[in-house]
Short mmCIF file of N, CA and C in Angstrom, two decimals:
data_model
loop_
_atom_site.label_atom_id
_atom_site.label_comp_id
_atom_site.label_asym_id
_atom_site.label_seq_id
_atom_site.Cartn_x
_atom_site.Cartn_y
_atom_site.Cartn_z
N UNK E 179 76.85 75.97 117.22
CA UNK E 179 76.10 77.21 117.23
C UNK E 179 75.45 77.39 115.85
N UNK E 180 74.19 77.68 115.83
CA UNK E 180 73.48 77.88 114.59
C UNK E 180 73.40 79.33 114.20
N UNK E 181 72.91 79.59 113.01
CA UNK E 181 72.83 80.94 112.47
C UNK E 181 72.00 81.86 113.37
N UNK E 182 70.91 81.35 113.93
CA UNK E 182 70.01 82.20 114.70
C UNK E 182 70.14 82.05 116.21
N UNK E 183 71.08 81.25 116.71
CA UNK E 183 71.08 80.96 118.14
C UNK E 183 72.18 81.63 118.95
N UNK E 184 73.18 82.23 118.40
CA UNK E 184 74.18 82.93 119.20
C UNK E 184 74.99 82.05 120.13
N UNK E 185 76.05 82.63 120.72
CA UNK E 185 76.87 81.82 121.61
C UNK E 185 76.19 81.73 122.98
N UNK E 186 76.58 80.73 123.76
CA UNK E 186 75.87 80.43 125.01
C UNK E 186 76.05 81.49 126.09
N UNK E 187 77.17 82.17 126.13
CA UNK E 187 77.39 83.12 127.22
C UNK E 187 76.67 84.45 127.03
N UNK E 188 76.56 84.93 125.77
CA UNK E 188 75.94 86.25 125.56
C UNK E 188 74.74 86.22 124.63
N UNK E 189 74.60 85.15 123.85
CA UNK E 189 73.52 85.10 122.87
C UNK E 189 73.84 85.90 121.61
N UNK E 190 75.04 86.47 121.53
CA UNK E 190 75.43 87.28 120.38
C UNK E 190 76.18 86.45 119.35
N UNK E 191 76.16 86.93 118.13
CA UNK E 191 76.94 86.32 117.04
C UNK E 191 78.07 87.26 116.65
N UNK E 192 79.18 86.70 116.28
CA UNK E 192 80.28 87.45 115.72
C UNK E 192 80.65 86.77 114.41
N UNK E 193 80.08 87.23 113.33
CA UNK E 193 80.34 86.64 112.02
C UNK E 193 81.49 87.37 111.37
N UNK E 194 82.54 86.65 111.01
CA UNK E 194 83.68 87.29 110.37
C UNK E 194 83.67 86.98 108.87
N UNK E 195 84.31 87.83 108.12
CA UNK E 195 84.36 87.69 106.67
C UNK E 195 85.31 86.55 106.29
N UNK E 196 84.87 85.66 105.41
CA UNK E 196 85.72 84.54 104.99
C UNK E 196 86.82 85.01 104.03
N UNK E 197 87.88 84.21 103.89
CA UNK E 197 89.00 84.58 103.01
C UNK E 197 88.57 84.87 101.57
N UNK E 198 87.58 84.15 101.06
CA UNK E 198 87.13 84.37 99.67
C UNK E 198 86.54 85.76 99.50
N UNK E 199 85.81 86.23 100.50
CA UNK E 199 85.24 87.57 100.45
C UNK E 199 86.33 88.63 100.55
N UNK E 200 87.28 88.39 101.46
CA UNK E 200 88.41 89.32 101.59
C UNK E 200 89.17 89.43 100.27
N UNK E 201 89.34 88.33 99.57
CA UNK E 201 90.05 88.35 98.28
C UNK E 201 89.32 89.25 97.28
N UNK E 202 88.00 89.17 97.26
CA UNK E 202 87.21 90.01 96.35
C UNK E 202 87.30 91.48 96.75
N UNK E 203 87.29 91.75 98.06
CA UNK E 203 87.41 93.12 98.55
C UNK E 203 88.78 93.70 98.16
N UNK E 204 89.83 92.91 98.34
CA UNK E 204 91.18 93.35 97.96
C UNK E 204 91.25 93.67 96.47
N UNK E 205 90.59 92.85 95.67
CA UNK E 205 90.55 93.10 94.23
C UNK E 205 89.81 94.40 93.92
N UNK E 206 88.69 94.62 94.58
CA UNK E 206 87.92 95.84 94.36
C UNK E 206 88.70 97.10 94.78
N UNK E 207 89.46 97.00 95.87
CA UNK E 207 90.21 98.15 96.36
C UNK E 207 91.61 98.23 95.77
N UNK E 208 92.05 97.19 95.08
CA UNK E 208 93.36 97.20 94.43
C UNK E 208 94.52 97.24 95.41
N UNK E 209 94.41 96.48 96.50
CA UNK E 209 95.47 96.47 97.49
C UNK E 209 95.47 95.16 98.27
N UNK E 210 96.42 95.04 99.20
CA UNK E 210 96.51 93.85 100.05
C UNK E 210 95.63 94.03 101.29
N UNK E 211 95.25 92.92 101.89
CA UNK E 211 94.36 92.94 103.05
C UNK E 211 94.91 93.80 104.19
N UNK E 212 96.21 93.72 104.43
CA UNK E 212 96.79 94.49 105.54
C UNK E 212 96.76 96.00 105.30
N UNK E 213 96.44 96.42 104.09
CA UNK E 213 96.34 97.86 103.77
C UNK E 213 94.92 98.39 103.92
N UNK E 214 94.00 97.53 104.36
CA UNK E 214 92.59 97.90 104.45
C UNK E 214 92.19 98.11 105.90
N UNK E 215 91.55 99.25 106.17
CA UNK E 215 91.05 99.55 107.51
C UNK E 215 89.66 98.94 107.68
N UNK E 216 89.44 98.28 108.80
CA UNK E 216 88.15 97.67 109.13
C UNK E 216 87.58 98.41 110.34
N UNK E 217 86.53 99.23 110.14
CA UNK E 217 85.97 100.00 111.26
C UNK E 217 85.08 99.17 112.19
N UNK E 218 84.94 97.89 111.91
CA UNK E 218 84.15 97.02 112.78
C UNK E 218 84.86 95.72 113.03
N UNK E 219 86.10 95.78 113.49
CA UNK E 219 86.88 94.54 113.60
C UNK E 219 86.37 93.64 114.72
N UNK E 220 86.55 92.36 114.52
CA UNK E 220 86.27 91.40 115.58
C UNK E 220 87.37 91.52 116.63
N UNK E 221 86.99 91.41 117.87
CA UNK E 221 87.89 91.60 119.01
C UNK E 221 88.34 93.06 119.10
N UNK E 222 87.44 93.97 118.85
CA UNK E 222 87.78 95.39 118.97
C UNK E 222 87.84 95.78 120.45
N UNK E 223 88.67 96.76 120.77
CA UNK E 223 88.75 97.24 122.16
C UNK E 223 87.40 97.81 122.61
N UNK E 224 87.13 97.77 123.89
CA UNK E 224 85.86 98.24 124.43
C UNK E 224 85.58 99.70 124.09
N UNK E 225 86.61 100.52 124.03
CA UNK E 225 86.41 101.96 123.77
C UNK E 225 86.43 102.31 122.28
N UNK E 226 86.47 101.32 121.40
CA UNK E 226 86.54 101.55 119.96
C UNK E 226 85.13 101.64 119.39
N UNK E 227 84.86 102.69 118.62
CA UNK E 227 83.58 102.87 117.93
C UNK E 227 83.87 103.26 116.49
N UNK E 228 83.65 102.33 115.56
CA UNK E 228 83.95 102.56 114.15
C UNK E 228 83.19 103.70 113.52
N UNK E 229 82.08 104.11 114.11
CA UNK E 229 81.31 105.23 113.57
C UNK E 229 81.92 106.58 113.96
N UNK E 230 82.83 106.57 114.93
CA UNK E 230 83.46 107.81 115.39
C UNK E 230 84.92 107.89 114.94
N UNK E 231 85.59 106.75 114.90
CA UNK E 231 87.02 106.70 114.55
C UNK E 231 87.29 107.28 113.16
N UNK E 232 88.47 107.83 112.99
CA UNK E 232 88.93 108.25 111.65
C UNK E 232 89.32 106.99 110.89
N UNK E 233 88.85 106.87 109.68
CA UNK E 233 89.11 105.67 108.88
C UNK E 233 90.35 105.85 108.02
N UNK E 234 90.98 104.73 107.67
CA UNK E 234 92.15 104.74 106.81
C UNK E 234 91.79 105.06 105.36
N UNK E 235 92.79 105.08 104.46
CA UNK E 235 92.53 105.46 103.06
C UNK E 235 91.74 104.42 102.26
N UNK E 236 91.80 103.16 102.69
CA UNK E 236 91.02 102.09 102.04
C UNK E 236 90.26 101.36 103.13
N UNK E 237 88.94 101.23 102.94
CA UNK E 237 88.10 100.73 104.01
C UNK E 237 87.22 99.59 103.53
N UNK E 238 87.06 98.60 104.40
CA UNK E 238 86.11 97.51 104.19
C UNK E 238 85.17 97.49 105.39
N UNK E 239 83.87 97.56 105.11
CA UNK E 239 82.88 97.55 106.18
C UNK E 239 81.98 96.33 106.05
N UNK E 240 81.96 95.52 107.08
CA UNK E 240 80.98 94.45 107.24
C UNK E 240 80.17 94.89 108.45
N UNK E 241 79.17 95.77 108.23
CA UNK E 241 78.46 96.37 109.37
C UNK E 241 77.56 95.38 110.08
N UNK E 242 77.14 95.71 111.29
CA UNK E 242 76.16 94.85 111.95
C UNK E 242 74.91 94.75 111.08
N UNK E 243 74.38 93.56 110.91
CA UNK E 243 73.21 93.37 110.07
C UNK E 243 71.93 93.78 110.77
N UNK E 244 72.01 94.01 112.08
CA UNK E 244 70.86 94.52 112.83
C UNK E 244 71.29 95.77 113.57
N UNK E 245 70.33 96.66 113.80
CA UNK E 245 70.63 97.89 114.53
C UNK E 245 71.03 97.56 115.96
N UNK E 246 71.86 98.43 116.53
CA UNK E 246 72.25 98.29 117.93
C UNK E 246 71.87 99.56 118.67
N UNK E 247 71.77 99.45 119.96
CA UNK E 247 71.46 100.60 120.80
C UNK E 247 72.74 101.02 121.50
N UNK E 248 73.09 102.32 121.38
CA UNK E 248 74.32 102.82 121.99
C UNK E 248 74.01 104.08 122.77
N UNK E 249 74.80 104.34 123.78
CA UNK E 249 74.69 105.55 124.55
C UNK E 249 75.43 106.67 123.82
N UNK E 250 74.72 107.74 123.48
CA UNK E 250 75.31 108.85 122.77
C UNK E 250 76.08 109.78 123.69
N UNK E 251 76.81 110.74 123.10
CA UNK E 251 77.58 111.72 123.88
C UNK E 251 76.69 112.54 124.81
N UNK E 252 75.42 112.69 124.42
CA UNK E 252 74.48 113.46 125.23
C UNK E 252 73.82 112.63 126.33
N UNK E 253 74.24 111.37 126.48
CA UNK E 253 73.69 110.51 127.52
C UNK E 253 72.40 109.81 127.14
N UNK E 254 71.91 110.06 125.91
CA UNK E 254 70.67 109.43 125.46
C UNK E 254 70.99 108.19 124.64
N UNK E 255 70.11 107.20 124.72
CA UNK E 255 70.28 105.97 123.95
C UNK E 255 69.88 106.25 122.51
N UNK E 256 70.74 105.84 121.59
CA UNK E 256 70.51 106.06 120.17
C UNK E 256 70.56 104.74 119.41
N UNK E 257 69.71 104.61 118.42
CA UNK E 257 69.70 103.42 117.57
C UNK E 257 70.73 103.64 116.47
N UNK E 258 71.62 102.68 116.29
CA UNK E 258 72.65 102.75 115.25
C UNK E 258 72.45 101.57 114.31
N UNK E 259 72.07 101.86 113.08
CA UNK E 259 71.85 100.81 112.10
C UNK E 259 72.66 101.06 110.85
N UNK E 260 72.26 100.43 109.77
CA UNK E 260 72.98 100.54 108.51
C UNK E 260 73.06 101.97 108.01
N UNK E 261 72.03 102.76 108.23
CA UNK E 261 72.05 104.15 107.75
C UNK E 261 73.22 104.92 108.36
N UNK E 262 73.51 104.70 109.63
CA UNK E 262 74.64 105.38 110.27
C UNK E 262 75.96 104.98 109.60
N UNK E 263 76.11 103.69 109.27
CA UNK E 263 77.33 103.22 108.61
C UNK E 263 77.43 103.79 107.20
N UNK E 264 76.33 103.87 106.49
CA UNK E 264 76.37 104.42 105.13
C UNK E 264 76.68 105.91 105.17
N UNK E 265 76.12 106.64 106.12
CA UNK E 265 76.46 108.07 106.24
C UNK E 265 77.95 108.27 106.50
N UNK E 266 78.51 107.45 107.40
CA UNK E 266 79.95 107.53 107.68
C UNK E 266 80.75 107.15 106.44
N UNK E 267 80.30 106.12 105.73
CA UNK E 267 80.96 105.68 104.49
C UNK E 267 81.01 106.81 103.47
N UNK E 268 79.90 107.50 103.29
CA UNK E 268 79.83 108.61 102.33
C UNK E 268 80.74 109.75 102.77
N UNK E 269 80.73 110.06 104.07
CA UNK E 269 81.61 111.13 104.58
C UNK E 269 83.08 110.80 104.33
N UNK E 270 83.47 109.55 104.57
CA UNK E 270 84.85 109.15 104.34
C UNK E 270 85.18 109.14 102.85
N UNK E 271 84.24 108.74 102.01
CA UNK E 271 84.44 108.79 100.56
C UNK E 271 84.68 110.22 100.10
N UNK E 272 83.94 111.17 100.66
CA UNK E 272 84.13 112.58 100.29
C UNK E 272 85.47 113.14 100.77
N UNK E 273 86.14 112.44 101.66
CA UNK E 273 87.49 112.81 102.09
C UNK E 273 88.54 112.22 101.15
N UNK E 274 88.09 111.51 100.10
CA UNK E 274 89.01 110.94 99.13
C UNK E 274 89.38 109.48 99.40
N UNK E 275 88.65 108.82 100.28
CA UNK E 275 88.95 107.44 100.63
C UNK E 275 88.11 106.47 99.80
N UNK E 276 88.64 105.27 99.58
CA UNK E 276 87.93 104.23 98.85
C UNK E 276 87.28 103.29 99.87
N UNK E 277 86.01 102.96 99.64
CA UNK E 277 85.26 102.19 100.63
C UNK E 277 84.46 101.08 99.95
N UNK E 278 84.48 99.89 100.57
CA UNK E 278 83.62 98.78 100.17
C UNK E 278 82.79 98.41 101.38
N UNK E 279 81.47 98.37 101.22
CA UNK E 279 80.56 97.94 102.26
C UNK E 279 79.81 96.71 101.75
N UNK E 280 79.71 95.69 102.57
CA UNK E 280 78.95 94.50 102.19
C UNK E 280 77.72 94.40 103.08
N UNK E 281 76.64 93.91 102.49
CA UNK E 281 75.39 93.77 103.24
C UNK E 281 74.49 92.79 102.50
N UNK E 282 73.76 91.95 103.22
CA UNK E 282 72.87 91.00 102.54
C UNK E 282 71.82 91.72 101.70
N UNK E 283 71.53 91.18 100.57
CA UNK E 283 70.58 91.80 99.64
C UNK E 283 69.66 90.71 99.10
N UNK E 284 68.42 91.06 98.88
CA UNK E 284 67.50 90.10 98.27
C UNK E 284 67.98 89.76 96.86
N UNK E 285 67.80 88.52 96.48
CA UNK E 285 68.28 88.04 95.18
C UNK E 285 67.69 88.82 94.02
N UNK E 286 66.43 89.24 94.12
CA UNK E 286 65.82 89.96 93.01
C UNK E 286 66.55 91.26 92.70
N UNK E 287 67.16 91.88 93.70
CA UNK E 287 67.91 93.12 93.46
C UNK E 287 69.20 92.81 92.70
N UNK E 288 69.89 91.74 93.08
CA UNK E 288 71.12 91.39 92.37
C UNK E 288 70.83 90.98 90.92
N UNK E 289 69.68 90.36 90.69
CA UNK E 289 69.29 90.02 89.31
C UNK E 289 69.09 91.29 88.48
N UNK E 290 68.43 92.28 89.05
CA UNK E 290 68.23 93.55 88.33
C UNK E 290 69.56 94.27 88.10
N UNK E 291 70.44 94.24 89.07
CA UNK E 291 71.76 94.87 88.91
C UNK E 291 72.54 94.20 87.79
N UNK E 292 72.46 92.87 87.71
CA UNK E 292 73.17 92.13 86.67
C UNK E 292 72.68 92.52 85.28
N UNK E 293 71.45 92.96 85.18
CA UNK E 293 70.89 93.41 83.90
C UNK E 293 71.15 94.89 83.64
N UNK E 294 71.84 95.55 84.57
CA UNK E 294 72.16 96.96 84.39
C UNK E 294 71.02 97.90 84.75
N UNK E 295 70.13 97.47 85.63
CA UNK E 295 69.01 98.32 86.02
C UNK E 295 69.50 99.63 86.64
N UNK E 296 68.86 100.70 86.26
CA UNK E 296 69.12 102.00 86.87
C UNK E 296 68.22 102.12 88.09
N UNK E 297 68.75 102.61 89.19
CA UNK E 297 67.94 102.83 90.39
C UNK E 297 67.69 104.32 90.53
N UNK E 298 66.43 104.68 90.73
CA UNK E 298 66.03 106.09 90.85
C UNK E 298 65.30 106.28 92.18
N UNK E 299 65.75 107.23 92.98
CA UNK E 299 65.10 107.54 94.25
C UNK E 299 63.80 108.27 93.95
N UNK E 300 62.68 107.67 94.32
CA UNK E 300 61.36 108.26 94.08
C UNK E 300 60.87 109.05 95.29
N UNK E 301 61.67 109.07 96.37
CA UNK E 301 61.32 109.85 97.56
C UNK E 301 60.30 109.14 98.44
N UNK E 302 59.68 109.93 99.30
CA UNK E 302 58.65 109.42 100.21
C UNK E 302 57.30 109.56 99.52
N UNK E 303 56.85 108.49 98.92
CA UNK E 303 55.63 108.49 98.11
C UNK E 303 54.38 108.52 99.00
N UNK E 304 53.42 109.36 98.63
CA UNK E 304 52.10 109.39 99.28
C UNK E 304 51.21 108.39 98.56
N UNK E 305 51.07 107.19 99.11
CA UNK E 305 50.22 106.17 98.51
C UNK E 305 48.76 106.50 98.80
N UNK E 306 47.89 106.17 97.85
CA UNK E 306 46.46 106.47 98.01
C UNK E 306 45.65 105.20 98.20
N UNK E 307 44.73 105.23 99.14
CA UNK E 307 43.86 104.10 99.42
C UNK E 307 42.77 104.00 98.35
N UNK E 308 42.51 102.78 97.88
CA UNK E 308 41.45 102.58 96.89
C UNK E 308 40.07 102.68 97.52
N UNK E 309 39.99 102.45 98.83
CA UNK E 309 38.68 102.46 99.50
C UNK E 309 38.15 103.87 99.72
N UNK E 310 38.99 104.77 100.25
CA UNK E 310 38.47 106.09 100.61
C UNK E 310 39.33 107.26 100.11
N UNK E 311 40.39 106.98 99.35
CA UNK E 311 41.23 108.05 98.82
C UNK E 311 42.20 108.66 99.83
N UNK E 312 42.21 108.13 101.07
CA UNK E 312 43.15 108.65 102.06
C UNK E 312 44.58 108.35 101.62
N UNK E 313 45.53 109.11 102.17
CA UNK E 313 46.93 108.95 101.79
C UNK E 313 47.78 108.54 102.98
N UNK E 314 48.85 107.81 102.70
CA UNK E 314 49.80 107.41 103.72
C UNK E 314 51.18 107.29 103.08
N UNK E 315 52.21 107.65 103.85
CA UNK E 315 53.60 107.55 103.39
C UNK E 315 54.15 106.20 103.84
N UNK E 316 54.86 105.52 102.94
CA UNK E 316 55.50 104.24 103.28
C UNK E 316 56.57 104.48 104.35
N UNK E 317 56.88 103.43 105.09
CA UNK E 317 57.88 103.53 106.16
C UNK E 317 59.28 103.80 105.61
N UNK E 318 59.50 103.49 104.33
CA UNK E 318 60.81 103.68 103.71
C UNK E 318 60.65 104.44 102.41
N UNK E 319 61.71 105.16 101.98
CA UNK E 319 61.67 105.80 100.66
C UNK E 319 61.49 104.74 99.58
N UNK E 320 60.94 105.14 98.46
CA UNK E 320 60.67 104.23 97.36
C UNK E 320 61.75 104.39 96.28
N UNK E 321 62.21 103.27 95.74
CA UNK E 321 63.20 103.27 94.67
C UNK E 321 62.58 102.60 93.45
N UNK E 322 62.78 103.22 92.29
CA UNK E 322 62.34 102.61 91.03
C UNK E 322 63.54 101.91 90.40
N UNK E 323 63.34 100.72 89.89
CA UNK E 323 64.36 99.99 89.14
C UNK E 323 63.95 100.06 87.68
N UNK E 324 64.83 100.59 86.84
CA UNK E 324 64.48 100.83 85.45
C UNK E 324 65.36 100.01 84.53
N UNK E 325 64.73 99.19 83.70
CA UNK E 325 65.39 98.50 82.58
C UNK E 325 64.74 99.06 81.33
N UNK E 326 65.52 99.76 80.55
CA UNK E 326 64.95 100.48 79.41
C UNK E 326 65.83 100.27 78.18
N UNK E 327 65.18 99.94 77.05
CA UNK E 327 65.91 99.83 75.79
C UNK E 327 66.16 101.22 75.23
N UNK E 328 67.35 101.42 74.73
CA UNK E 328 67.69 102.70 74.10
C UNK E 328 66.93 102.82 72.78
N UNK E 329 66.38 103.98 72.53
CA UNK E 329 65.69 104.22 71.25
C UNK E 329 66.72 104.61 70.21
N UNK E 330 66.46 104.18 68.98
CA UNK E 330 67.42 104.46 67.89
C UNK E 330 66.89 105.53 66.99
#
């Protein structure tokens, strides 16, 4: 089975976290693997939904890398992506829980982080067209990455 081809019966992938990653997560959370709650476990029961369940005091999230469609309590189909997992992560953090979430990131972002770049939310920017001055909002909020020397 290749990275993009899924298993033959469903076409889905179930990627699990390797031991090396778990070791780093345990170090970050300062505990043993068995003390960590996983809201997206492999082989989860059919009625289990990590976005609804109460999470343990230490959490590791390896969320789906692509959005999924789920039936909501109101009977309507809802898109569930990374934003839903991050909102739940923040809510659980505000309850006093420690959380580690992993997600693929472009290399240029990790390079900036390694240099100590500050990230600033610039909001929904109204970009202006050079041709006619019309404005349009980007599909995503804009973030500024700042590397700045301290003045003496």
